[in-house]
Amino acid sequence: MSKARHARRQVTYMLEAPLRRYWLVVAPIVILGIVAGAVAHMLPSRYRASALIRADWEASDTARLEGRGIDLAERRRQAVVQRVTERKLLEDVLRQASPYPVAAEADAVPYAQVERLRAELLVRPMSSTAFVIEFTHAVPATAARVPNLVAQALDSGSASSASRAQLEVRVAEARLLLREKTEALALLDADSGRREASAAARAKAVAEHDQAQRAYQARLEEQQAAIREPRSRGPMLRFERVREAAVPELPESPSRLLFVLMGLLGGLAIGVLAAVVAEQRDASVRGPEDLADVLPVPLLATLPLVRVRRSGKSRVRIGKAS
């Protein structure tokens, strides 16, 4: 027998090995499929929730950035990620949501938990101005609460930044009202002729003056707090909550179907490999062609085995071969 024909016969035997030794293929498939399903069932479920926000600059800031030739989409994405991952914002979210057990017990938020939340909080752009804030957690309610708190903080922070001009107007109005009440009180003090009538009027004027003074002081404190807020370099983004995160009903991971499919594929690969190795290590004679490798003399003829069924019984008849 030629070497090429012998090689082809060996390849054929290897390809047919999984069919002849199918038990070696079926057993790993069944075992690994069951094991993978059990492992997927024992792993804790993880739920993913996402909130949608809109972020953009004022029209004047956008025009100024475009005039400088800046990539607005990339600059906006960087600014959103920077704002979402600020330490103060993450600390506030950790205190309110308590996604990790230690945060609820400690007065100060540990640095490790801030870094963990920063790594697990994902920001994905949906369009040039729309961004999705995603968070994954073992508790569905917590998975939705964290991105909602982040979106709420961004929205309120944007509102406070945008209302600084309004605060200045309110401070000026409170100052004008306080000046009017002060002048009215001074006029009552100067009018000493009508003592009985001025006593009640003066008490009312003093109350109104004190109320106006307290309002003016409150507006000043609001203005000072807005001034003390840290500002990032460049124009400030304005955030708007578009869609809040809903509590997820189905877990994001683990995917039991995917685990089972991976187990079945792994079992198939192991079974096929085992069948090929067993076939290669098998030294038995599979047919007349193998006798040429075993016998020292050439093969002259073979006697085929023929089975003939008669009257419900099987009888063997050996035919002669030329």
Short mmCIF file of N, CA and C in Angstrom, two decimals, residues 28-124:
data_model
loop_
_atom_site.label_atom_id
_atom_site.label_comp_id
_atom_site.label_asym_id
_atom_site.label_seq_id
_atom_site.Cartn_x
_atom_site.Cartn_y
_atom_site.Cartn_z
N PRO A 28 -18.92 13.63 28.05
CA PRO A 28 -18.48 14.97 28.45
C PRO A 28 -19.51 16.07 28.16
N ILE A 29 -20.26 15.93 27.07
CA ILE A 29 -21.27 16.94 26.76
C ILE A 29 -22.32 17.00 27.86
N VAL A 30 -22.81 15.84 28.27
CA VAL A 30 -23.85 15.81 29.31
C VAL A 30 -23.29 16.30 30.65
N ILE A 31 -22.09 15.83 31.01
CA ILE A 31 -21.53 16.18 32.31
C ILE A 31 -21.24 17.68 32.39
N LEU A 32 -20.53 18.22 31.38
CA LEU A 32 -20.19 19.64 31.43
C LEU A 32 -21.43 20.53 31.29
N GLY A 33 -22.43 20.09 30.53
CA GLY A 33 -23.67 20.87 30.45
C GLY A 33 -24.37 20.98 31.79
N ILE A 34 -24.42 19.87 32.52
CA ILE A 34 -25.05 19.89 33.85
C ILE A 34 -24.23 20.73 34.82
N VAL A 35 -22.91 20.58 34.79
CA VAL A 35 -22.05 21.36 35.69
C VAL A 35 -22.17 22.85 35.40
N ALA A 36 -22.17 23.23 34.12
CA ALA A 36 -22.28 24.65 33.78
C ALA A 36 -23.62 25.22 34.22
N GLY A 37 -24.70 24.47 34.04
CA GLY A 37 -26.00 24.95 34.51
C GLY A 37 -26.05 25.11 36.02
N ALA A 38 -25.42 24.18 36.76
CA ALA A 38 -25.38 24.28 38.22
C ALA A 38 -24.57 25.49 38.67
N VAL A 39 -23.43 25.72 38.01
CA VAL A 39 -22.60 26.88 38.37
C VAL A 39 -23.34 28.19 38.10
N ALA A 40 -24.02 28.28 36.94
CA ALA A 40 -24.79 29.50 36.64
C ALA A 40 -25.91 29.71 37.64
N HIS A 41 -26.49 28.63 38.13
CA HIS A 41 -27.58 28.75 39.11
C HIS A 41 -27.05 29.21 40.47
N MET A 42 -25.83 28.83 40.83
CA MET A 42 -25.27 29.19 42.13
C MET A 42 -24.69 30.60 42.14
N LEU A 43 -24.29 31.13 40.99
CA LEU A 43 -23.72 32.47 40.96
C LEU A 43 -24.78 33.52 41.30
N PRO A 44 -24.39 34.58 42.03
CA PRO A 44 -25.38 35.62 42.37
C PRO A 44 -25.79 36.41 41.14
N SER A 45 -27.06 36.79 41.11
CA SER A 45 -27.58 37.56 39.98
C SER A 45 -27.15 39.02 40.10
N ARG A 46 -26.92 39.65 38.96
CA ARG A 46 -26.53 41.05 38.88
C ARG A 46 -27.53 41.78 37.99
N TYR A 47 -28.03 42.91 38.47
CA TYR A 47 -29.04 43.68 37.75
C TYR A 47 -28.44 45.00 37.28
N ARG A 48 -28.81 45.39 36.06
CA ARG A 48 -28.28 46.62 35.46
C ARG A 48 -29.43 47.60 35.24
N ALA A 49 -29.20 48.85 35.64
CA ALA A 49 -30.18 49.91 35.43
C ALA A 49 -29.46 51.13 34.86
N SER A 50 -30.19 51.95 34.12
CA SER A 50 -29.57 53.10 33.46
C SER A 50 -30.53 54.28 33.45
N ALA A 51 -29.94 55.45 33.64
CA ALA A 51 -30.69 56.71 33.56
C ALA A 51 -30.14 57.52 32.38
N LEU A 52 -31.02 58.27 31.75
CA LEU A 52 -30.65 59.06 30.57
C LEU A 52 -30.65 60.53 30.94
N ILE A 53 -29.55 61.22 30.60
CA ILE A 53 -29.43 62.65 30.87
C ILE A 53 -29.07 63.37 29.58
N ARG A 54 -29.30 64.65 29.58
CA ARG A 54 -28.91 65.51 28.47
C ARG A 54 -27.93 66.54 29.00
N ALA A 55 -26.83 66.74 28.29
CA ALA A 55 -25.79 67.68 28.73
C ALA A 55 -25.39 68.57 27.56
N ASP A 56 -25.36 69.86 27.80
CA ASP A 56 -24.95 70.80 26.75
C ASP A 56 -24.56 72.12 27.39
N TRP A 57 -23.88 72.94 26.62
CA TRP A 57 -23.49 74.26 27.09
C TRP A 57 -24.53 75.30 26.66
N GLU A 58 -24.34 76.50 27.14
CA GLU A 58 -25.14 77.61 26.64
C GLU A 58 -24.81 77.85 25.17
N ALA A 59 -25.74 78.50 24.47
CA ALA A 59 -25.53 78.74 23.04
C ALA A 59 -24.29 79.58 22.79
N SER A 60 -24.05 80.57 23.66
CA SER A 60 -22.87 81.41 23.47
C SER A 60 -21.58 80.62 23.68
N ASP A 61 -21.57 79.73 24.70
CA ASP A 61 -20.38 78.91 24.94
C ASP A 61 -20.16 77.93 23.79
N THR A 62 -21.24 77.36 23.26
CA THR A 62 -21.11 76.43 22.14
C THR A 62 -20.53 77.13 20.92
N ALA A 63 -21.01 78.33 20.64
CA ALA A 63 -20.49 79.08 19.49
C ALA A 63 -19.02 79.43 19.69
N ARG A 64 -18.65 79.78 20.93
CA ARG A 64 -17.24 80.12 21.18
C ARG A 64 -16.34 78.90 21.02
N LEU A 65 -16.79 77.73 21.48
CA LEU A 65 -15.98 76.51 21.32
C LEU A 65 -15.88 76.11 19.86
N GLU A 66 -16.97 76.24 19.12
CA GLU A 66 -16.91 75.92 17.69
C GLU A 66 -15.96 76.85 16.97
N GLY A 67 -15.94 78.12 17.36
CA GLY A 67 -15.03 79.07 16.73
C GLY A 67 -13.58 78.75 16.99
N ARG A 68 -13.29 78.07 18.10
CA ARG A 68 -11.91 77.69 18.40
C ARG A 68 -11.53 76.35 17.76
N GLY A 69 -12.45 75.75 16.99
CA GLY A 69 -12.14 74.49 16.29
C GLY A 69 -12.05 73.28 17.19
N ILE A 70 -12.79 73.26 18.30
CA ILE A 70 -12.75 72.15 19.26
C ILE A 70 -13.80 71.12 18.88
N ASP A 71 -13.44 69.84 19.02
CA ASP A 71 -14.38 68.74 18.79
C ASP A 71 -15.41 68.75 19.92
N LEU A 72 -16.60 69.23 19.64
CA LEU A 72 -17.59 69.41 20.69
C LEU A 72 -18.05 68.09 21.30
N ALA A 73 -18.21 67.06 20.46
CA ALA A 73 -18.69 65.77 20.97
C ALA A 73 -17.71 65.17 21.98
N GLU A 74 -16.43 65.16 21.61
CA GLU A 74 -15.42 64.59 22.51
C GLU A 74 -15.24 65.46 23.75
N ARG A 75 -15.26 66.77 23.58
CA ARG A 75 -15.12 67.68 24.73
C ARG A 75 -16.31 67.53 25.67
N ARG A 76 -17.49 67.36 25.11
CA ARG A 76 -18.68 67.19 25.93
C ARG A 76 -18.63 65.86 26.69
N ARG A 77 -18.18 64.81 26.02
CA ARG A 77 -18.07 63.50 26.68
C ARG A 77 -17.08 63.55 27.84
N GLN A 78 -15.94 64.18 27.62
CA GLN A 78 -14.95 64.29 28.68
C GLN A 78 -15.49 65.09 29.87
N ALA A 79 -16.21 66.16 29.57
CA ALA A 79 -16.75 66.98 30.64
C ALA A 79 -17.81 66.23 31.45
N VAL A 80 -18.63 65.43 30.77
CA VAL A 80 -19.66 64.65 31.47
C VAL A 80 -19.01 63.60 32.37
N VAL A 81 -18.02 62.87 31.83
CA VAL A 81 -17.34 61.85 32.63
C VAL A 81 -16.65 62.49 33.84
N GLN A 82 -16.02 63.63 33.62
CA GLN A 82 -15.35 64.32 34.72
C GLN A 82 -16.33 64.74 35.80
N ARG A 83 -17.50 65.22 35.38
CA ARG A 83 -18.50 65.66 36.36
C ARG A 83 -19.10 64.47 37.11
N VAL A 84 -19.36 63.38 36.41
CA VAL A 84 -19.97 62.21 37.05
C VAL A 84 -19.02 61.57 38.06
N THR A 85 -17.73 61.60 37.77
CA THR A 85 -16.76 60.92 38.63
C THR A 85 -16.14 61.82 39.68
N GLU A 86 -16.74 62.99 39.93
CA GLU A 86 -16.22 63.85 40.99
C GLU A 86 -16.38 63.18 42.36
N ARG A 87 -15.39 63.34 43.20
CA ARG A 87 -15.39 62.65 44.49
C ARG A 87 -16.57 63.09 45.37
N LYS A 88 -16.86 64.38 45.41
CA LYS A 88 -17.95 64.85 46.27
C LYS A 88 -19.27 64.26 45.83
N LEU A 89 -19.52 64.23 44.53
CA LEU A 89 -20.77 63.66 44.03
C LEU A 89 -20.86 62.18 44.38
N LEU A 90 -19.77 61.43 44.20
CA LEU A 90 -19.78 60.00 44.50
C LEU A 90 -19.97 59.76 45.99
N GLU A 91 -19.37 60.60 46.83
CA GLU A 91 -19.54 60.44 48.27
C GLU A 91 -21.00 60.66 48.67
N ASP A 92 -21.64 61.66 48.09
CA ASP A 92 -23.06 61.90 48.39
C ASP A 92 -23.92 60.72 47.95
N VAL A 93 -23.63 60.16 46.78
CA VAL A 93 -24.39 59.00 46.30
C VAL A 93 -24.18 57.80 47.22
N LEU A 94 -22.95 57.59 47.66
CA LEU A 94 -22.67 56.46 48.56
C LEU A 94 -23.40 56.62 49.89
N ARG A 95 -23.49 57.82 50.41
CA ARG A 95 -24.18 58.04 51.68
C ARG A 95 -25.68 57.79 51.54
N GLN A 96 -26.25 58.17 50.41
CA GLN A 96 -27.70 58.05 50.25
C GLN A 96 -28.13 56.65 49.80
N ALA A 97 -27.36 56.04 48.91
CA ALA A 97 -27.77 54.74 48.36
C ALA A 97 -27.19 53.57 49.14
N SER A 98 -25.99 53.72 49.71
CA SER A 98 -25.30 52.65 50.44
C SER A 98 -25.24 51.36 49.63
N PRO A 99 -24.64 51.39 48.43
CA PRO A 99 -24.58 50.16 47.63
C PRO A 99 -23.61 49.13 48.18
N TYR A 100 -22.68 49.57 49.04
CA TYR A 100 -21.71 48.66 49.64
C TYR A 100 -21.91 48.68 51.15
N PRO A 101 -21.83 47.53 51.82
CA PRO A 101 -22.22 47.44 53.23
C PRO A 101 -21.48 48.40 54.15
N VAL A 102 -20.19 48.60 53.95
CA VAL A 102 -19.40 49.40 54.90
C VAL A 102 -19.82 50.86 54.88
N ALA A 103 -20.30 51.36 53.74
CA ALA A 103 -20.66 52.77 53.64
C ALA A 103 -21.79 53.14 54.58
N ALA A 104 -22.69 52.19 54.88
CA ALA A 104 -23.80 52.49 55.76
C ALA A 104 -23.37 52.52 57.22
N GLU A 105 -22.25 51.90 57.55
CA GLU A 105 -21.80 51.83 58.93
C GLU A 105 -20.82 52.94 59.29
N ALA A 106 -20.05 53.42 58.33
CA ALA A 106 -19.01 54.42 58.62
C ALA A 106 -19.55 55.82 58.42
N ASP A 107 -19.06 56.75 59.25
CA ASP A 107 -19.44 58.16 59.10
C ASP A 107 -18.79 58.77 57.86
N ALA A 108 -17.51 58.46 57.65
CA ALA A 108 -16.79 58.95 56.48
C ALA A 108 -16.76 57.86 55.42
N VAL A 109 -16.97 58.26 54.18
CA VAL A 109 -16.96 57.29 53.08
C VAL A 109 -15.53 56.86 52.80
N PRO A 110 -15.23 55.57 52.84
CA PRO A 110 -13.84 55.13 52.57
C PRO A 110 -13.43 55.45 51.14
N TYR A 111 -12.15 55.69 50.99
CA TYR A 111 -11.61 56.01 49.67
C TYR A 111 -11.79 54.84 48.71
N ALA A 112 -11.65 53.59 49.23
CA ALA A 112 -11.77 52.40 48.37
C ALA A 112 -13.17 52.29 47.77
N GLN A 113 -14.19 52.68 48.53
CA GLN A 113 -15.55 52.59 48.01
C GLN A 113 -15.81 53.66 46.95
N VAL A 114 -15.23 54.82 47.13
CA VAL A 114 -15.36 55.85 46.09
C VAL A 114 -14.73 55.38 44.79
N GLU A 115 -13.56 54.79 44.89
CA GLU A 115 -12.90 54.28 43.69
C GLU A 115 -13.68 53.13 43.07
N ARG A 116 -14.26 52.29 43.90
CA ARG A 116 -15.06 51.18 43.37
C ARG A 116 -16.29 51.68 42.64
N LEU A 117 -16.98 52.65 43.22
CA LEU A 117 -18.14 53.21 42.55
C LEU A 117 -17.74 53.92 41.26
N ARG A 118 -16.60 54.61 41.29
CA ARG A 118 -16.11 55.29 40.08
C ARG A 118 -15.83 54.29 38.97
N ALA A 119 -15.33 53.10 39.33
CA ALA A 119 -15.03 52.08 38.32
C ALA A 119 -16.29 51.38 37.82
N GLU A 120 -17.29 51.20 38.68
CA GLU A 120 -18.49 50.47 38.29
C GLU A 120 -19.57 51.36 37.67
N LEU A 121 -19.44 52.65 37.82
CA LEU A 121 -20.41 53.57 37.22
C LEU A 121 -19.99 53.86 35.78
N LEU A 122 -20.82 53.48 34.83
CA LEU A 122 -20.48 53.60 33.41
C LEU A 122 -21.26 54.76 32.79
N VAL A 123 -20.57 55.50 31.93
CA VAL A 123 -21.18 56.61 31.19
C VAL A 123 -21.00 56.34 29.71
N ARG A 124 -22.12 56.18 29.00
CA ARG A 124 -22.08 55.88 27.57
C ARG A 124 -22.81 56.97 26.80
#
